Amino acid sequence: MKLAAEKDIAAKIAAAKAKLVVVETRPNPVAALGAAALAATAAVLMAGVVIIGPGVLFNDPAMTISR
């Protein structure tokens, strides 16, 4: 025969074990497509900043004059 305290502890342990169960969620393909689109957009924008941005200068070696 269990005492009331033992029953209470057993109930608390059972409740704690129930909270430890992890429910696995399925990956959302729409979220993956959204993340890929965001990464592609960021890459294009960063490339545009480098090409069009201020302070970027490309020296053309064909334009140099040598004597």
Coordinates of C-alpha atoms in Angstrom, one line a residue:
M1 CA 0.0 0.0 0.0
K2 CA 1.4 3.4 -1.1
L3 CA 1.3 6.4 1.1
A4 CA -0.2 9.6 -0.1
A5 CA 3.2 11.3 -0.5
E6 CA 4.4 8.4 -2.7
K7 CA 1.3 8.7 -4.8
D8 CA 1.9 12.4 -5.1
I9 CA 5.5 11.9 -6.1
A10 CA 4.6 9.2 -8.6
A11 CA 2.0 11.6 -10.2
K12 CA 4.6 14.4 -10.4
I13 CA 7.1 12.1 -12.1
A14 CA 4.5 10.9 -14.5
A15 CA 3.6 14.5 -15.4
A16 CA 7.3 15.4 -15.9
K17 CA 7.8 12.4 -18.2
A18 CA 4.8 13.4 -20.2
K19 CA 6.3 16.9 -20.7
L20 CA 9.5 15.3 -22.0
V21 CA 7.8 13.7 -24.9
V22 CA 8.8 15.7 -28.0
V23 CA 6.2 15.9 -30.8
E24 CA 7.9 15.8 -34.2
T25 CA 6.5 18.2 -36.7
R26 CA 6.7 17.6 -40.4
P27 CA 8.9 20.0 -42.4
N28 CA 7.0 22.6 -44.3
P29 CA 8.0 22.7 -48.0
V30 CA 6.6 26.2 -48.4
A31 CA 8.8 27.5 -45.6
A32 CA 11.8 25.9 -47.4
L33 CA 10.9 27.6 -50.6
G34 CA 10.5 30.9 -48.8
A35 CA 13.9 30.6 -47.2
A36 CA 15.5 29.8 -50.5
A37 CA 13.8 32.8 -52.2
L38 CA 14.9 35.1 -49.4
A39 CA 18.5 33.8 -49.7
A40 CA 18.5 34.3 -53.5
T41 CA 17.1 37.8 -53.2
A42 CA 19.7 38.7 -50.7
A43 CA 22.5 37.4 -52.9
V44 CA 21.3 39.4 -55.9
L45 CA 20.9 42.5 -53.8
M46 CA 24.4 42.1 -52.3
A47 CA 25.9 41.6 -55.8
G48 CA 24.1 44.7 -57.0
V49 CA 25.5 46.8 -54.1
V50 CA 29.0 45.6 -54.9
I51 CA 28.7 46.4 -58.6
I52 CA 26.7 49.6 -58.5
G53 CA 27.7 50.8 -55.0
P54 CA 29.8 53.9 -54.3
G55 CA 33.5 53.5 -53.9
V56 CA 33.8 50.5 -56.1
L57 CA 36.2 51.2 -59.0
F58 CA 37.3 48.7 -61.6
N59 CA 40.5 49.7 -63.4
D60 CA 40.5 48.6 -67.1
P61 CA 44.0 47.4 -67.9
A62 CA 43.5 48.1 -71.6
M63 CA 43.2 51.8 -70.9
T64 CA 46.7 52.2 -69.3
I65 CA 49.3 54.1 -71.3
S66 CA 52.8 52.8 -71.3
R67 CA 55.9 54.5 -72.7

